[in-house]
Coordinates of C-alpha atoms in Angstrom, one line a residue:
X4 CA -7.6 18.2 -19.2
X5 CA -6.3 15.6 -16.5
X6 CA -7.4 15.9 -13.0
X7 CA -3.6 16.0 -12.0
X8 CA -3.3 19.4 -14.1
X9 CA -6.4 20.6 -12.6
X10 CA -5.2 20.1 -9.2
X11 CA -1.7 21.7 -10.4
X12 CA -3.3 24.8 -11.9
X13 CA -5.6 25.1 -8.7
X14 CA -2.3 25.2 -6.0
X15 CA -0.4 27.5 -8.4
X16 CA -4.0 30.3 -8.2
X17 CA -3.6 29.4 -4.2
X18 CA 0.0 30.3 -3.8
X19 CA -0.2 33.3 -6.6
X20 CA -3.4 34.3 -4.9
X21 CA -2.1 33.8 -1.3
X22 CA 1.3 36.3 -2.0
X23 CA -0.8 39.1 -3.5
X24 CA -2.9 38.8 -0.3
X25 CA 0.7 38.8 1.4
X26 CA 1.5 42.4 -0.3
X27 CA -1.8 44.4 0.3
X28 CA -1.9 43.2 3.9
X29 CA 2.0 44.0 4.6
X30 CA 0.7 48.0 3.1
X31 CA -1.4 48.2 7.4
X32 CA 0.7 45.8 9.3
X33 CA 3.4 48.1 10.6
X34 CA 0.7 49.4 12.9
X35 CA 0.3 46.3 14.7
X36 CA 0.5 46.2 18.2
X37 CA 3.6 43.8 18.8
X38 CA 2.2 42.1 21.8
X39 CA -1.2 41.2 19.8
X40 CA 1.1 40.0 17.1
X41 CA 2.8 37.3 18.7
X42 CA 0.0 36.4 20.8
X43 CA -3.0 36.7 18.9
X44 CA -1.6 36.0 14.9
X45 CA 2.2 35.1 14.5
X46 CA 2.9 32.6 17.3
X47 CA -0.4 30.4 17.1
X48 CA -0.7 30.6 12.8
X49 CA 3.5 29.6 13.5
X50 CA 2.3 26.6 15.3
X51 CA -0.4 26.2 12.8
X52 CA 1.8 26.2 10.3
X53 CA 4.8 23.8 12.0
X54 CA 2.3 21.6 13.1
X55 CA 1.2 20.8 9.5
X56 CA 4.4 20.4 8.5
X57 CA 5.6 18.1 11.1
X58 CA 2.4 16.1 10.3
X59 CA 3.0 16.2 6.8
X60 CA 6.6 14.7 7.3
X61 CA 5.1 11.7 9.7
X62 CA 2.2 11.0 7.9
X63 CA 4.3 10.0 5.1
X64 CA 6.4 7.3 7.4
X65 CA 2.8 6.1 8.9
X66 CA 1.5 6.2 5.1
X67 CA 4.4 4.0 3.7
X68 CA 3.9 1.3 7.2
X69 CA 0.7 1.2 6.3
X70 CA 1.2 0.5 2.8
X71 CA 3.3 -2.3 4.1
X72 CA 0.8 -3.4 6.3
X73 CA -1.5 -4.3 3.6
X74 CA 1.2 -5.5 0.9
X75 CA -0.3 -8.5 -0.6
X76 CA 3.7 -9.5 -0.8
X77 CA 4.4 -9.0 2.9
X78 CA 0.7 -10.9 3.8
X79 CA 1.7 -14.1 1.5
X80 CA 5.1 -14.5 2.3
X81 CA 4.8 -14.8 5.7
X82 CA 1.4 -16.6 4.9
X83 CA 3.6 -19.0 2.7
X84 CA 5.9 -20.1 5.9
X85 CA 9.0 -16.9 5.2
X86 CA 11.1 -19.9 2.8
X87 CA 12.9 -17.4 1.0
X88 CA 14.4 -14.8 3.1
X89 CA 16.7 -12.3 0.6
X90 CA 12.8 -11.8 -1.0
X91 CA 11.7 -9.8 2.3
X92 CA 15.1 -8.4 2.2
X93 CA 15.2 -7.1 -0.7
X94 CA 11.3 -5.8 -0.1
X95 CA 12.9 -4.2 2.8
X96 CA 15.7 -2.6 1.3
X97 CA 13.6 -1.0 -1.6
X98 CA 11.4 0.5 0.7
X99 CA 14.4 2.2 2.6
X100 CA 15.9 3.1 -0.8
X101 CA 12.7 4.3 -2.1
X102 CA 11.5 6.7 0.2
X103 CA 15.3 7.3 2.3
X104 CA 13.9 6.3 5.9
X105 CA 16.7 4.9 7.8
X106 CA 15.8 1.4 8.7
X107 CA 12.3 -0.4 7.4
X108 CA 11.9 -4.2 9.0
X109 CA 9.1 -6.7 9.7
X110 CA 8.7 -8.9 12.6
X111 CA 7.0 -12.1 12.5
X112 CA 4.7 -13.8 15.4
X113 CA 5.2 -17.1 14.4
X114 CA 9.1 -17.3 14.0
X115 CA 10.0 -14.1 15.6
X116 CA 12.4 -13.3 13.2
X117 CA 13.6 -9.6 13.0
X118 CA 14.1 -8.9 9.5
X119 CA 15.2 -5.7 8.6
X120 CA 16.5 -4.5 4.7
X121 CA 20.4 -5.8 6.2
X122 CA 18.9 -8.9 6.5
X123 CA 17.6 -11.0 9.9
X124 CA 18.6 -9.3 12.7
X125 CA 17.6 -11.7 15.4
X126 CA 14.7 -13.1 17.0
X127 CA 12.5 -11.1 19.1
X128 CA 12.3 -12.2 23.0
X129 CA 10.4 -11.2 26.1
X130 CA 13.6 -11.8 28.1
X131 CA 15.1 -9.0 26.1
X132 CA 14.2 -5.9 27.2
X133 CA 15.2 -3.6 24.3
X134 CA 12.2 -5.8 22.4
X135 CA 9.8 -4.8 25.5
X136 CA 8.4 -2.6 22.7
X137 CA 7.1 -5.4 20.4
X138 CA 5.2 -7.3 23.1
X139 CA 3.8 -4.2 24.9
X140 CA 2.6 -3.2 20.8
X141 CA 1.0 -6.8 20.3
X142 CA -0.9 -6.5 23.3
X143 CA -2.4 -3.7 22.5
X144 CA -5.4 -2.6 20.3
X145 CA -4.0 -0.2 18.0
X146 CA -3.3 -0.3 14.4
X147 CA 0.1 1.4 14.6
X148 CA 1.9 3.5 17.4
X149 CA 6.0 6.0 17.0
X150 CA 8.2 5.1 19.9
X151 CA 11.6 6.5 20.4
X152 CA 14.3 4.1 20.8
X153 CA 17.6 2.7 20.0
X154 CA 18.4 1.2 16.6
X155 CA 20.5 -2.3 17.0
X156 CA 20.3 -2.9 13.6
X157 CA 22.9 0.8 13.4
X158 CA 25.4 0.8 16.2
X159 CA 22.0 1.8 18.7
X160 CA 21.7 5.1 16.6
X161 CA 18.5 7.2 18.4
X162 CA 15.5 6.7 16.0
X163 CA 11.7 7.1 15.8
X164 CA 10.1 4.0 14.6
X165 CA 6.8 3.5 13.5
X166 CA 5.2 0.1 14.3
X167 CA 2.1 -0.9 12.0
X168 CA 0.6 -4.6 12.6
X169 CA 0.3 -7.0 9.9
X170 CA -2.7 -9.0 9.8
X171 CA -4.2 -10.9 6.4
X172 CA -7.6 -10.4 5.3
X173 CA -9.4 -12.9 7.9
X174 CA -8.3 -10.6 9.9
X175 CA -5.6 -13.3 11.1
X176 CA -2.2 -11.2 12.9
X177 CA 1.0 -11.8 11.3
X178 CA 3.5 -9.2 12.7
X179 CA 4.5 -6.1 13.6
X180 CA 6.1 -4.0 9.7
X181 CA 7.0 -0.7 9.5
X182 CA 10.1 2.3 9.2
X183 CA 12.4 4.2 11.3
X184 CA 13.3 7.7 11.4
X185 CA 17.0 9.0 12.7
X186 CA 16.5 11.3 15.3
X187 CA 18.8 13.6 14.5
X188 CA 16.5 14.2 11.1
X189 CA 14.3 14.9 13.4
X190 CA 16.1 17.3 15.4
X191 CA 17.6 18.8 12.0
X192 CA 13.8 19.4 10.9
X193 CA 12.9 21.0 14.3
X194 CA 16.3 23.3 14.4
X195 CA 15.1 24.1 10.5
X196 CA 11.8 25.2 11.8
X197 CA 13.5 27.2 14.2
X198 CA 15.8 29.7 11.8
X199 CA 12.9 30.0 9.4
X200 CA 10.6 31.1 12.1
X201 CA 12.9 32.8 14.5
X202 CA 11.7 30.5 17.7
X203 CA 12.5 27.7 19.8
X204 CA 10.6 24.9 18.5
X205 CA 10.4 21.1 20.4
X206 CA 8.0 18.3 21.3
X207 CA 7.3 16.7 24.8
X208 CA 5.7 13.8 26.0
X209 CA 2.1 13.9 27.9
X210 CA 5.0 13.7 31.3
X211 CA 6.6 16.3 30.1
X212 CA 10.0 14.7 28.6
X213 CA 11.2 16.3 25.8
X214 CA 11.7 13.8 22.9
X215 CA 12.8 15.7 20.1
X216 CA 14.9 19.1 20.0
X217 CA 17.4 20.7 17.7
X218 CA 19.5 19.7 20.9
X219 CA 19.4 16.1 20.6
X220 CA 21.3 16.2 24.3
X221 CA 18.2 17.1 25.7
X222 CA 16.1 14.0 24.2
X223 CA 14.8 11.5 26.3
X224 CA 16.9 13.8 29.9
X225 CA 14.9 17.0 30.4
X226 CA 12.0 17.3 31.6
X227 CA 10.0 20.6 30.9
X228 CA 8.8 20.9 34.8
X229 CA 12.8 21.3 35.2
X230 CA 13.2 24.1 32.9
X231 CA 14.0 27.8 33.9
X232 CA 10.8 29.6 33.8
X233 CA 9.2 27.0 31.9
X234 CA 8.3 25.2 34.9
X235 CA 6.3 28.0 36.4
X236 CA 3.6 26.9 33.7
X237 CA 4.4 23.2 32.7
X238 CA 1.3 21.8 34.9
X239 CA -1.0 23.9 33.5
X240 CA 0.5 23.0 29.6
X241 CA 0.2 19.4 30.5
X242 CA -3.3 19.9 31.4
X243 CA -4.0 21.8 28.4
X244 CA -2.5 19.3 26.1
X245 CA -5.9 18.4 24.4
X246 CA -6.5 21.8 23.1
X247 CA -4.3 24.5 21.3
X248 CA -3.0 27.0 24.5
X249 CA -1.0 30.1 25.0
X250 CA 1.3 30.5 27.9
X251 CA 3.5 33.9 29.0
X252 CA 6.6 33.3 31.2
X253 CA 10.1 35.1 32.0
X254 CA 13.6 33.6 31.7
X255 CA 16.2 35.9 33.7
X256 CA 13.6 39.0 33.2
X257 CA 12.9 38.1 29.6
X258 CA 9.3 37.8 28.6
X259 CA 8.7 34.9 26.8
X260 CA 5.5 33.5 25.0
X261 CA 5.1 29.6 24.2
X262 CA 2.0 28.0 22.5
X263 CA 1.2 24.2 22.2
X264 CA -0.3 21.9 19.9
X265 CA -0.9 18.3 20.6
X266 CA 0.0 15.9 17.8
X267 CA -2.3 13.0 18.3
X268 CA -0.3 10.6 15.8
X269 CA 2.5 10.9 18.3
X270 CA 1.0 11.7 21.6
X271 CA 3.3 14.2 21.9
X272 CA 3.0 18.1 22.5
X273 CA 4.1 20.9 20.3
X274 CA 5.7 23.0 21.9
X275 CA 6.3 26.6 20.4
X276 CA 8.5 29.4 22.0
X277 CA 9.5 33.2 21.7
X278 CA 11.1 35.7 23.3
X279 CA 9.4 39.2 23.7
X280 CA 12.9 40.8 22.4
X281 CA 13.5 38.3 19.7
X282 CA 9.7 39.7 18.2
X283 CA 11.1 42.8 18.3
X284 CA 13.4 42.7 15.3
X285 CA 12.0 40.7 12.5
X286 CA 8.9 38.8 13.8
X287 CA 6.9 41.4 12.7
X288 CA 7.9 42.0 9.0
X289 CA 8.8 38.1 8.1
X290 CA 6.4 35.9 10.1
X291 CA 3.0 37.9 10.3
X292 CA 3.8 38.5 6.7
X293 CA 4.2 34.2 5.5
X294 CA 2.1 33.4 7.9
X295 CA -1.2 34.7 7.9
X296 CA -1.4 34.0 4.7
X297 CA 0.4 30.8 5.1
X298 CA -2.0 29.0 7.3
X299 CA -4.7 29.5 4.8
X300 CA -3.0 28.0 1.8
X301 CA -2.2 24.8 3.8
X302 CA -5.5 24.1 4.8
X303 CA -6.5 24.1 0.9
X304 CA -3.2 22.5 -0.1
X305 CA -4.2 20.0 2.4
X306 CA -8.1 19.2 0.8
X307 CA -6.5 19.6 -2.3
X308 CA -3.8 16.3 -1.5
X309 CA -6.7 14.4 0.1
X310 CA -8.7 14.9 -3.0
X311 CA -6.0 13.3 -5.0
X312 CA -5.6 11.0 -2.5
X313 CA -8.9 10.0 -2.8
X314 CA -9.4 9.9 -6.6
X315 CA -6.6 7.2 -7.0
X316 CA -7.5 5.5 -4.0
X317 CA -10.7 4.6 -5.7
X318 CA -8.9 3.9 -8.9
X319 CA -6.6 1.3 -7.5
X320 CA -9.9 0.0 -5.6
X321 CA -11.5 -0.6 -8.5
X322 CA -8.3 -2.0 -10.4
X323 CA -8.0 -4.7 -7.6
X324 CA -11.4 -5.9 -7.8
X325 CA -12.3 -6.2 -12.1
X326 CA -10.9 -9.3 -13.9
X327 CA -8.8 -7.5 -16.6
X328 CA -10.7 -9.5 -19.5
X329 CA -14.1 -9.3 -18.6
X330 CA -14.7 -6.4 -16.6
X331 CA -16.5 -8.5 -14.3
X332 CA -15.6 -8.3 -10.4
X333 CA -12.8 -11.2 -9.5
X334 CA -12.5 -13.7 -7.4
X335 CA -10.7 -11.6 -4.5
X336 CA -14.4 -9.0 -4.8
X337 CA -16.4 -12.2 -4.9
X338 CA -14.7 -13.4 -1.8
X339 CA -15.7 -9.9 -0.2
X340 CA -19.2 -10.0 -1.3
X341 CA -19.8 -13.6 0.1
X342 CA -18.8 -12.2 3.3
X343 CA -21.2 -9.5 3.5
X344 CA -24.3 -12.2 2.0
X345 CA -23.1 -14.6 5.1
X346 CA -23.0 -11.6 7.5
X347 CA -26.6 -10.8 6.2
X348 CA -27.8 -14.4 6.8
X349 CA -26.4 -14.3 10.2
X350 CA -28.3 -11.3 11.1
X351 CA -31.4 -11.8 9.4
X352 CA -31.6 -15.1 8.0
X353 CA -31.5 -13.9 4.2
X354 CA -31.1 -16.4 1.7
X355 CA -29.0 -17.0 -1.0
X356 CA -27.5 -19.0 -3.5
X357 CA -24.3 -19.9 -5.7
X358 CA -24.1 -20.8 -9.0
X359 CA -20.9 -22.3 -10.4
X360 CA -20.6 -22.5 -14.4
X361 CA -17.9 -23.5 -16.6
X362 CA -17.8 -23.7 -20.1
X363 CA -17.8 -27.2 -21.8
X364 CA -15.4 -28.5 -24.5
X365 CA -13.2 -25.1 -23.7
X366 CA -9.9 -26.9 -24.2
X367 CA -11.2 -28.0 -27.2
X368 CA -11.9 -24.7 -28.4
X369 CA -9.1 -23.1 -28.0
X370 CA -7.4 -25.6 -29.5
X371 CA -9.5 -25.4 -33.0
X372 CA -10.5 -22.0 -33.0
X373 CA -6.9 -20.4 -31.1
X374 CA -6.8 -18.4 -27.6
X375 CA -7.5 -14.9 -29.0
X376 CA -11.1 -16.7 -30.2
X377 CA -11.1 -18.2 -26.9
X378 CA -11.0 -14.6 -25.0
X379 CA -13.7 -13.5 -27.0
X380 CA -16.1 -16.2 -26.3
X381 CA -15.0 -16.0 -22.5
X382 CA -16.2 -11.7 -22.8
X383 CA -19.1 -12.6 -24.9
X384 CA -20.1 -15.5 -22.2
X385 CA -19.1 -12.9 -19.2
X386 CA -21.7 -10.4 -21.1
X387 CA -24.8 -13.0 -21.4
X388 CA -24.5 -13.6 -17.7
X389 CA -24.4 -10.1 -16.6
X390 CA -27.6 -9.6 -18.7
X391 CA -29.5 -12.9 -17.3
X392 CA -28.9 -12.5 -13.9
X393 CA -30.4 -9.8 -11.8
X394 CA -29.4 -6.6 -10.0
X395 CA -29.6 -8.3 -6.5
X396 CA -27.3 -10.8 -8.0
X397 CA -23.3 -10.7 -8.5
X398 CA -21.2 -12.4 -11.1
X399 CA -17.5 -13.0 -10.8
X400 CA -15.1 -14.6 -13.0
X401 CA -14.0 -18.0 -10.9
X402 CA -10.9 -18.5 -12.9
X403 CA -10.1 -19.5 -16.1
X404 CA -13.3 -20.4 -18.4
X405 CA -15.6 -21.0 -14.9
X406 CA -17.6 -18.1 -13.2
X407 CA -19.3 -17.8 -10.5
X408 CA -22.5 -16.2 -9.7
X409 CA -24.2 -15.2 -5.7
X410 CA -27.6 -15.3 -6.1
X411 CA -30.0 -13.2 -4.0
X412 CA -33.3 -16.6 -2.9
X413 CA -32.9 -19.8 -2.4
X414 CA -32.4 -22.5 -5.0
X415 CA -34.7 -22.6 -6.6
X416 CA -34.5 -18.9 -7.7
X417 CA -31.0 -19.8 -8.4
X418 CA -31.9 -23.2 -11.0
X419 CA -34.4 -20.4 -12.7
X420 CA -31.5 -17.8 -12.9
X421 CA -28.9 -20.6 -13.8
X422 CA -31.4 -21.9 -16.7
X423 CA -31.7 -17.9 -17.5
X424 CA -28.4 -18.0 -18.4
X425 CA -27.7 -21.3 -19.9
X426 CA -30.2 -20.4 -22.7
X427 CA -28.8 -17.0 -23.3
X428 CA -25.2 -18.4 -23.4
X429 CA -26.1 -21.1 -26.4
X430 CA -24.8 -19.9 -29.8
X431 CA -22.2 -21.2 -32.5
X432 CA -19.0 -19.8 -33.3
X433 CA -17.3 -20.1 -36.6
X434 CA -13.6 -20.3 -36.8
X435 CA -11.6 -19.7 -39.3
X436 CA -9.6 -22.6 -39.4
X437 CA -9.3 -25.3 -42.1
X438 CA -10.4 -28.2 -39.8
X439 CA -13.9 -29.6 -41.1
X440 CA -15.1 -30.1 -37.0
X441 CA -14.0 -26.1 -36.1
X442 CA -16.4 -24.5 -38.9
X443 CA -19.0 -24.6 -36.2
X444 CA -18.4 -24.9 -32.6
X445 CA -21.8 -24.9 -30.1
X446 CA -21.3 -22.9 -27.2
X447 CA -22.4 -24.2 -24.2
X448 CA -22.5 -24.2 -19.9
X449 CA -22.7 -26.4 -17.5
X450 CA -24.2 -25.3 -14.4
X451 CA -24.0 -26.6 -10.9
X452 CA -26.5 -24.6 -8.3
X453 CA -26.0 -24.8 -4.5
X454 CA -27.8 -23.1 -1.8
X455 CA -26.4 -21.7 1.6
X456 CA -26.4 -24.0 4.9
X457 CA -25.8 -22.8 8.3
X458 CA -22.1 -23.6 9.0
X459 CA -21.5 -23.3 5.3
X460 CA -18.3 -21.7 4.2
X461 CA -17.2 -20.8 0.3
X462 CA -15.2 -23.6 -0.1
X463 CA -18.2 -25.8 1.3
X464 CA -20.9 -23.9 -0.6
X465 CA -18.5 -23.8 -3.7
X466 CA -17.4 -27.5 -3.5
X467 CA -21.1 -28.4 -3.8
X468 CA -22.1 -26.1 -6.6
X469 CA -18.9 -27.6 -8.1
X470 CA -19.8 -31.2 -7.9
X471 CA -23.7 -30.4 -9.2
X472 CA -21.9 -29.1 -12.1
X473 CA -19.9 -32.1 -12.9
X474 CA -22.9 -34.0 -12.7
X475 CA -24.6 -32.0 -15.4
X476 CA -21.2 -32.5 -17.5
X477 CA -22.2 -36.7 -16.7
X478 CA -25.2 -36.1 -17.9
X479 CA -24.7 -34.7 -21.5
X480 CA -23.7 -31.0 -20.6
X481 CA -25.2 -27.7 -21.1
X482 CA -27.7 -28.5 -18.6
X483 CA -28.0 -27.0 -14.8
X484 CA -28.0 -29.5 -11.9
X485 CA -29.2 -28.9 -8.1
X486 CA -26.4 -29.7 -5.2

């Protein structure tokens, strides 16, 4: 049985599970106090609920910028000087397409080009104010950050745009990727909250501005210390953003109870309201009932997503780092593991070595014996080094019939492991092939061993390792040269 039919079989127990719970506690809930209702269970497992949800809906955008963030396409291209344009178009557009966000663009720090999935837009400036946002987003430290602003790229539609830096894997920054929201989704989403749960649902700013309502009027104009009633307790909400809070007021002798929730993707404030009388009529039957039982089943709908989540995350991890032939790591792992052997070095001044191999007459090979032959020697090679070298070392293929080896001692470890596996690699092959010189091909390597210098780099390190192992090519091959 698949883990995704697991997972399916386990939600559809939850929900069953959760809506029998829903019928036996409905059988004592009439009872209820009304006023310990709203305050205690319906209005604070509402905002629960809403705020799960809500987060649900903008992880996804922050999800997807991220994605983007770390495309390998988006990294290259602009790595690769942006020559061809309609490519990050067309990247563009099929990221609006395939998840429907409004707008998805990329900005690039070194031609400041605006590209967005209509094409390029413009160029970013700081005498422009309406691109204040880009330059106050580069100057900061975080990873992404939602602002709420106009949309040139639509006739200056209202949007919620999620910014996500761009920055290759030396850590080098390339520009500012990500989506936009309309707001007046956003505004639909909150005024659908708000008829399935009967209340007034919004978010505010940490000042107090309301920045998204089912009245998109009030965006961005009202601020809650303004507000009839509401501005009896707005200090003390402000205050109280960092932690879930309760709050009773009256509007024109109406009782009315709010509760907040502070959304730290956004830095904005949930903001939950009911009326006394509105509780009255159906509060008590239809949220207490979905509710209590609601929260519940989205905490373990939640683990349950993150487990998934997880499971395929390490799939593709693993996917991105094996040569497809081989099952060795590649040359994009190797590049990671070098890292961590220099950042070791640097620390403690641990050793180590590389060993570059390749194997000799290849070409020739291939040629007598055909490519398919050739692949299996290449596994069978890829196999005798993984059982010569040791667990503190780590094999890679290199790229095409070389392969690469960090070795865990200095060099002279390294010429014992490199003869370890030059011995264990000689063997003859026969092809089936009606040439007289392909009934027995010799299998051999050539290895070049170099050891790490302060100030080395892999392209240093490699380069020597590369030329020692030309040198044992000079000499007669199959042999393993110092560099």
């Amino acid at each position: 049985m698949s883990i995704r039919l697991k997972l399916i079989m386990a939600v559809t127990a939850i929900l069953v599970g959760a809506f029998v719970l829903i019928s036996l506690f409905n059988y004592n809930v009439s009872r209820k106090n009304i006023h310990d209702e709203i305050v205690y269970s319906a209005l604070p497992l509402t905002r629960d609920n809403i705020y799960s949800e809500i987060q649900a809906g903008i992880m996804r955008p922050i999800f997807v910028s991220s994605l983007m963030a770390n495309d390998t396409f988006l990294q290259d291209w602009t790595a690769f000087g942006e020559k061809d344009p309609d490519a990050i178009q067309r990247y563009l557009s099929e990221i609006q397409d395939e998840y429907g966000f409004f707008s998805s663009f990329f900005v690039s720090v070194s031609t400041r080009n605006y590209y967005y999935q209509g094409g390029i837009l413009k160029k970013v400036s700081e005498r422009d104010r309406h691109d204040d946002w880009y330059y106050d987003f580069i100057n900061s430290s975080e990873k992404y950050d939602l602002i709420v602003d106009t949309n040139e790229a639509a006739s200056n539609i209202l949007t919620i745009f999620i910014n996500h830096r761009v920055q290759d894997h030396a850590g080098k920054f390339l520009g500012v990727t990500g989506v936009g929201l309309k707001m007046d989704k956003v505004s639909k989403l909150l005024d659908s909250f708000s008829k399935k749960y009967s209340k007034q649902i919004y978010l505010v700013d940490l000042s107090g501005i309301v920045q998204a309502h089912s009245d998109v009027d009030l965006v961005g104009k009202t601020n809650i210390k303004n507000m009839p009633g509401l501005k009896d307790v707005s200090d003390r909400l402000l205050r109280s953003s960092s932690t879930p809070a309760m709050f009773e007021f009256s509007v024109d002798g109406v009782k009315e109870y709010l509760t907040t929730r502070y959304i730290p993707e956004f830095e904005w404030i949930l903001v939950v309201q009911q009326s006394e009388q509105a509780a009255l009529s159906a509060a008590r039957d239809n949220l207490s009932r979905t509710l209590m039982v609601g929260g519940g089943a989205t905490l373990l709908i939640l683990s349950l997503s993150i487990m998934t989540i997880n499971h395929f995350q390490i799939r593709l991890e693993k996917q991105a780092g094996t040569d497809a032939l081989t099952g060795v790591a590649n040359r994009r792992l190797f590049e990671q593991r070098f890292e961590c052997a220099m950042n070791d070095h640097r620390r403690s001044g641990k050793q180590f070595s590389l060993i570059l191999l390749d194997i000799d007459d290849f070409k020739r090979i291939n040629d007598l014996c055909g490519h398919l032959k050739g692949d299996t020697i290449i596994k069978d090679i890829s196999a005798a080094i993984s059982s010569a070298v040791r667990d503190a070392d780590f094999c890679a293929r290199w790229g095409g019939d070389e392969f690469i080896i960090l070795v865990d001692g200095k060099v002279d470890i390294a010429m014992n492991v490199a003869e370890r596996i030059r011995s264990s690699v000689y063997n003859s092959y026969k092809c089936s092939t009606a040439s007289p010189e392909a009934e027995e091909i010799k299998i051999t390597v050539s290895c070049g061993v170099s050891e790490f210098q302060d100030g080395d780099s892999l392209d240093s390190l490699a380069l020597r390792a590369d030329k020692a192992m030309y040198e044992s090519k000079i000499r007669g091959k199959d042999q393993v040269v110092g560099g």
